[in-house]
Amino acid sequence: MRKLFTSESVTEGHPDKLCDYISDSVLDAYLMQDKNSRVACETVAGKGEIYITGEITSTAQVDIEEIARQAIKEVGYGDKDLDIDYKTCKVTVNVSKQSPDIALGVDKSLEDKDGENVESEGAGDQGIMFGYACNETEELMPLPISLAHKLARRLAEVRKQNIINYLRPDGKVQVTVEYEDDKPVRVDTIVISTQHEKDVDMEVLKADIKENVINQVVPSELLDENTKYFINPTGRFVIGGPLGDSGLTGRKIIVDTYGGYARHGGGAFSGKDATKVDRSAAYMARFIAKNIVANKLAEKCEIQFSYAIGVAKPVSVYVNTYGTNTIPEDEIVDRICEKFDLTPRGIINYLELQKPIYRFTSNYGHFGKEELAWEKVISM
């Protein structure tokens, strides 16, 4: 049976991703001075203005406004008439400390209070988290989101390296892959919309994107005479960034994970320290799912954890291998629970999540990057 599946990615200049990058830059700045910082940082971007809010409890002294301006500059924005100017935009900071009611549950878990000898922080909120892996790509990610991320990253590279010197930071990518009997066989459609300087000839832009982006990223064996290309299909894309559309931290959660190919619990990642299981448990779920596939216990694997606020241990652990498992799923669950400490503190220590590593995760997906601790392969 043949079917089509599509995933999207966006560049670091997309308004939502700009907000993610600012929020994670603030988080890293606090962790650099105080590894125990509690950070929940939200950023909103609009015309000529950045608004930063949330709850932060830390001994660190951080100039949040300066962090935000530097992040905007790093992305490549500096023109108020086209997107946003890091030098002149208004930056408003409205940050308070973590709620004492939340801190009660996080500082000491319910199990610890009840004398169960679980010396661990409780989860920072209730929620469900998913992790996924499959053997479609070398990094054990679904092919559509893998290609979309690589194309979006390449868009930024050709801009920053002046290979295509008329591009601006905002951009979006979409890749449709054709599957036959659940195996990817070809790329059916590629959509790329990229911001550009004024007075650029569209035919030149399309040719440049095809030669310097698509052909440099997508394996030729996946392309054929029937592959469709839509490059800047509306034509002109000069106004971009927060001037073209507002931005918000956490609005690209499907881009951040598996491109819709696997489920998502709904909690955003960026701007949150690792006591927030929305982030840390999702990273752990990906780590375990990837290692189940890497160790050939299954060809594909989805894992779900659920947590209750103030409780250290997960309420449930769920594994689905879609019938591709080589050992019983019950045995896989047992191995997970025996091998890993799934409390927030256990996850934080195992994956070393108190380090200032989060700016690197903000763009082009939180998964599939071999440099990250939750992408390492171990023996299961």
XYZ file of C-alpha atoms in Angstrom:
380
model
C 0.000 0.000 0.000
C 1.280 3.475 -0.907
C 0.688 6.570 1.194
C 2.079 10.073 1.601
C 3.259 11.679 4.833
C 4.354 15.299 5.294
C 6.434 17.054 7.970
C 7.565 20.656 8.262
C 10.474 22.544 9.768
C 11.255 26.239 10.068
C 14.446 28.295 10.160
C 15.838 29.993 13.243
C 14.434 33.285 11.948
C 10.836 32.111 12.040
C 9.061 34.288 14.665
C 8.150 31.322 16.874
C 11.667 29.923 16.699
C 13.150 33.331 17.466
C 11.099 33.245 20.675
C 12.269 29.709 21.478
C 15.869 30.791 20.967
C 15.494 33.815 23.247
C 13.830 31.721 25.970
C 16.505 29.019 25.827
C 19.238 31.674 25.772
C 17.818 33.085 29.003
C 17.676 29.580 30.500
C 21.309 28.877 29.597
C 22.436 32.226 31.031
C 20.920 31.309 34.393
C 22.285 27.744 34.359
C 25.786 29.026 33.629
C 25.782 30.794 37.006
C 23.435 28.577 39.026
C 22.799 25.008 37.899
C 19.817 24.763 40.256
C 17.973 27.648 38.601
C 14.241 27.149 38.178
C 13.302 28.752 34.885
C 10.034 28.950 32.976
C 10.653 31.691 30.441
C 8.119 32.683 27.783
C 8.830 35.099 24.929
C 6.408 36.930 22.654
C 7.609 38.724 19.520
C 5.620 41.371 17.683
C 6.223 44.389 15.496
C 9.324 46.079 16.879
C 8.875 44.536 20.322
C 9.942 41.553 22.421
C 8.021 40.710 25.599
C 9.588 38.255 28.064
C 7.646 36.847 30.989
C 7.554 33.785 33.228
C 8.828 32.549 36.560
C 12.503 32.360 37.483
C 14.050 31.464 40.836
C 17.859 31.606 40.886
C 20.902 33.083 42.603
C 22.219 34.144 39.177
C 22.269 37.764 38.045
C 21.280 37.946 34.374
C 20.597 40.908 32.094
C 17.609 39.392 30.317
C 17.188 42.324 27.941
C 20.785 42.071 26.748
C 20.433 38.288 26.313
C 17.376 38.871 24.123
C 19.069 41.488 21.941
C 22.126 39.277 21.455
C 19.936 36.313 20.470
C 18.112 38.422 17.855
C 21.462 39.569 16.483
C 22.786 35.995 16.281
C 19.755 34.927 14.259
C 20.561 37.680 11.778
C 17.872 40.285 12.312
C 18.776 43.971 12.139
C 16.274 45.766 9.896
C 13.111 47.202 11.443
C 11.602 47.774 7.998
C 11.862 44.082 6.992
C 11.645 42.087 10.232
C 13.106 43.371 13.546
C 16.193 45.343 14.614
C 18.051 43.997 17.642
C 19.434 47.474 18.372
C 16.209 49.478 18.401
C 13.388 47.060 19.233
C 11.574 47.459 22.531
C 12.326 44.712 25.066
C 9.951 44.359 28.020
C 10.845 41.990 30.881
C 8.126 40.892 33.318
C 9.489 37.982 35.345
C 8.528 36.772 38.830
C 9.676 33.920 41.083
C 8.336 30.375 40.921
C 5.019 29.964 42.717
C 5.568 28.689 46.281
C 2.737 26.193 45.729
C 4.606 24.635 42.801
C 7.921 24.797 44.671
C 6.370 22.781 47.524
C 5.904 19.781 45.251
C 9.114 20.177 43.302
C 11.479 20.691 46.247
C 10.383 17.506 47.997
C 8.428 14.707 46.368
C 5.296 13.114 47.781
C 7.194 9.844 48.186
C 9.906 11.580 50.213
C 7.286 13.209 52.433
C 5.621 9.824 52.955
C 8.907 8.205 54.003
C 9.326 5.983 50.948
C 13.069 6.739 50.824
C 12.742 8.447 47.453
C 14.982 11.462 47.982
C 13.930 13.283 44.869
C 12.188 16.381 43.649
C 8.635 15.874 42.544
C 7.549 16.499 38.976
C 7.031 20.206 38.257
C 3.617 19.528 36.726
C 1.287 16.742 35.722
C 1.391 15.676 32.095
C 2.098 13.086 29.443
C 5.303 12.854 27.415
C 6.148 10.781 24.352
C 9.377 9.556 22.830
C 9.800 7.876 19.455
C 12.388 6.252 17.221
C 12.370 4.255 13.991
C 14.965 2.811 11.631
C 14.131 5.031 8.628
C 17.276 7.170 8.993
C 20.763 6.894 10.432
C 19.745 9.052 13.395
C 16.676 6.826 13.927
C 14.208 9.605 13.146
C 11.307 9.586 10.655
C 12.525 10.540 7.178
C 10.080 13.439 6.525
C 11.097 15.473 9.594
C 14.764 14.525 9.165
C 14.842 15.944 5.631
C 12.789 18.989 6.605
C 15.222 19.889 9.396
C 18.243 19.435 7.138
C 16.731 21.651 4.465
C 15.835 24.360 6.985
C 19.322 24.255 8.489
C 20.834 24.459 5.000
C 18.737 27.561 4.292
C 20.416 29.248 7.254
C 23.870 28.033 6.195
C 23.695 29.393 2.651
C 22.517 32.730 4.048
C 25.189 33.024 6.734
C 27.979 31.844 4.424
C 26.858 34.224 1.649
C 26.362 31.330 -0.765
C 22.986 32.946 -1.444
C 23.614 36.479 -0.272
C 20.124 37.921 -0.682
C 18.302 35.671 1.813
C 16.869 36.894 5.111
C 16.429 34.782 8.289
C 12.732 33.802 8.091
C 11.812 30.602 6.273
C 9.708 27.427 6.246
C 10.195 23.977 4.743
C 7.815 21.087 4.110
C 8.671 17.611 2.847
C 6.246 14.943 1.655
C 7.574 11.381 1.531
C 5.908 8.494 -0.269
C 5.758 5.203 1.639
C 5.205 1.730 0.271
C 4.254 -0.897 2.857
C 5.411 1.520 5.589
C 8.861 1.973 4.026
C 9.952 5.355 2.575
C 10.642 5.038 -1.155
C 10.802 8.569 -2.590
C 10.266 12.266 -1.950
C 7.009 13.353 -3.510
C 6.963 17.099 -2.761
C 9.291 19.771 -1.351
C 7.965 23.179 -0.297
C 10.380 25.977 0.631
C 9.396 29.551 1.444
C 12.302 31.831 2.264
C 12.498 35.509 3.106
C 14.666 37.541 0.742
C 15.912 41.040 0.033
C 13.901 43.370 -2.198
C 14.082 43.178 -6.000
C 15.274 39.569 -6.227
C 14.291 37.780 -9.434
C 12.078 34.821 -8.488
C 13.470 32.554 -11.176
C 17.000 33.196 -9.912
C 15.874 32.483 -6.334
C 14.202 29.222 -7.337
C 17.271 28.057 -9.245
C 19.588 28.994 -6.379
C 17.463 27.174 -3.792
C 17.234 24.072 -5.971
C 20.986 23.936 -6.625
C 22.396 25.097 -3.278
C 19.822 23.810 -0.821
C 17.707 20.929 -2.124
C 20.365 19.184 -4.199
C 22.880 19.500 -1.356
C 20.589 17.861 1.191
C 18.141 15.395 -0.350
C 19.728 12.163 -1.642
C 19.353 11.995 -5.419
C 17.923 8.475 -5.257
C 14.897 9.863 -3.410
C 14.169 12.391 -6.167
C 12.684 11.560 -9.566
C 10.987 13.210 -12.515
C 7.681 13.245 -10.625
C 8.970 15.040 -7.534
C 7.192 18.371 -7.180
C 8.930 21.585 -6.044
C 7.169 24.651 -4.665
C 9.754 27.345 -3.962
C 8.279 30.622 -2.683
C 4.950 29.632 -4.253
C 3.349 33.003 -3.404
C 6.274 34.845 -5.012
C 7.481 37.796 -2.954
C 8.538 37.177 0.697
C 10.308 40.365 1.817
C 8.539 41.223 5.084
C 9.309 38.519 7.620
C 10.101 37.774 11.230
C 7.993 39.474 13.924
C 7.082 42.251 11.458
C 5.334 39.740 9.215
C 3.825 37.568 11.943
C 3.883 37.410 15.724
C 5.969 34.807 17.505
C 5.505 32.792 20.688
C 7.637 30.340 22.662
C 6.506 26.732 22.345
C 4.240 27.086 19.329
C 6.300 24.742 17.130
C 6.116 21.616 19.294
C 5.557 19.295 16.328
C 8.579 20.770 14.542
C 10.526 20.247 17.784
C 9.679 16.542 17.977
C 8.745 14.095 15.208
C 6.960 16.177 12.607
C 3.608 14.663 13.483
C 4.825 11.147 12.696
C 4.525 10.173 16.373
C 2.375 11.538 19.163
C 3.149 14.555 21.325
C 2.044 15.137 24.906
C 1.317 18.816 24.341
C 3.936 20.379 26.609
C 6.475 22.739 25.043
C 10.216 22.477 25.679
C 11.976 25.810 25.257
C 12.548 28.103 28.219
C 11.987 25.351 30.797
C 14.614 23.926 33.133
C 14.803 20.175 33.575
C 12.597 19.964 36.687
C 9.785 20.484 34.177
C 9.064 16.952 33.006
C 7.469 18.336 29.836
C 11.061 18.713 28.710
C 13.216 16.279 30.669
C 10.886 13.261 30.505
C 10.315 13.792 26.769
C 14.090 13.730 26.310
C 14.319 10.539 28.384
C 11.493 8.924 26.437
C 13.321 9.648 23.165
C 16.563 8.275 24.635
C 14.961 4.998 25.632
C 12.943 4.639 22.429
C 16.061 5.256 20.346
C 18.009 2.639 22.260
C 15.251 0.072 21.919
C 15.495 0.496 18.142
C 19.312 0.763 18.104
C 19.544 -2.497 20.069
C 17.185 -4.139 17.570
C 14.506 -4.859 20.142
C 12.092 -3.270 17.653
C 12.118 -1.500 14.274
C 10.038 1.362 15.636
C 9.087 2.304 19.161
C 6.900 4.864 20.902
C 7.098 5.405 24.659
C 4.769 7.351 26.921
C 5.440 8.527 30.467
C 2.895 10.267 32.678
C 3.537 12.241 35.850
C 1.601 13.899 38.673
C 2.732 17.229 40.110
C 4.815 16.774 43.235
C 5.208 13.019 42.672
C 8.653 11.726 41.701
C 7.934 8.396 40.033
C 5.966 8.250 36.784
C 2.327 7.274 37.106
C 2.568 5.071 34.014
C 5.057 3.712 31.474
C 3.707 2.636 28.071
C 5.520 1.026 25.134
C 4.205 0.472 21.602
C 6.446 -1.205 19.030
C 3.740 -1.521 16.354
C 4.274 -5.261 16.094
C 7.969 -4.894 15.183
C 9.331 -6.085 18.551
C 11.771 -8.992 18.815
C 11.014 -9.584 22.512
C 7.659 -9.173 24.338
C 6.650 -5.569 25.047
C 6.082 -6.461 28.726
C 9.729 -7.449 28.915
C 10.759 -4.149 27.325
C 8.758 -2.240 29.965
C 10.406 -4.302 32.710
C 13.863 -3.542 31.322
C 13.088 0.179 31.230
C 11.856 0.270 34.820
C 14.780 -1.832 36.094
C 17.517 0.013 34.202
C 16.479 3.667 34.517
C 15.565 6.003 37.351
C 12.602 7.831 35.852
C 12.191 10.368 38.647
C 12.942 13.978 37.671
C 16.222 13.892 39.630
C 17.161 10.540 38.113
C 16.586 11.846 34.583
C 18.406 15.122 35.282
C 21.468 13.298 36.621
C 21.523 10.618 33.914
C 21.248 13.037 30.988
C 23.206 15.843 32.704
C 20.413 18.314 32.170
C 21.680 21.052 34.489
C 24.271 22.138 31.928
C 23.678 25.209 29.698
C 22.985 23.153 26.568
C 19.571 24.386 25.549
C 20.303 27.067 22.945
C 21.593 24.250 20.734
C 18.262 22.434 20.981
C 16.071 25.415 20.036
C 16.280 25.052 16.264
C 16.043 22.170 13.772
C 14.581 19.728 16.271
C 15.365 18.579 19.779
C 16.040 15.043 18.543
C 18.359 13.445 16.020
C 21.442 15.529 16.946
C 24.178 13.115 17.951
C 25.901 15.681 20.197
C 23.053 15.548 22.716
C 23.107 13.159 25.680
C 19.678 11.717 24.910
C 20.861 10.682 21.454
C 23.667 8.417 22.704
C 23.367 4.674 22.106
C 23.915 2.251 24.981
C 23.372 -1.454 25.521
C 19.847 -2.408 26.545
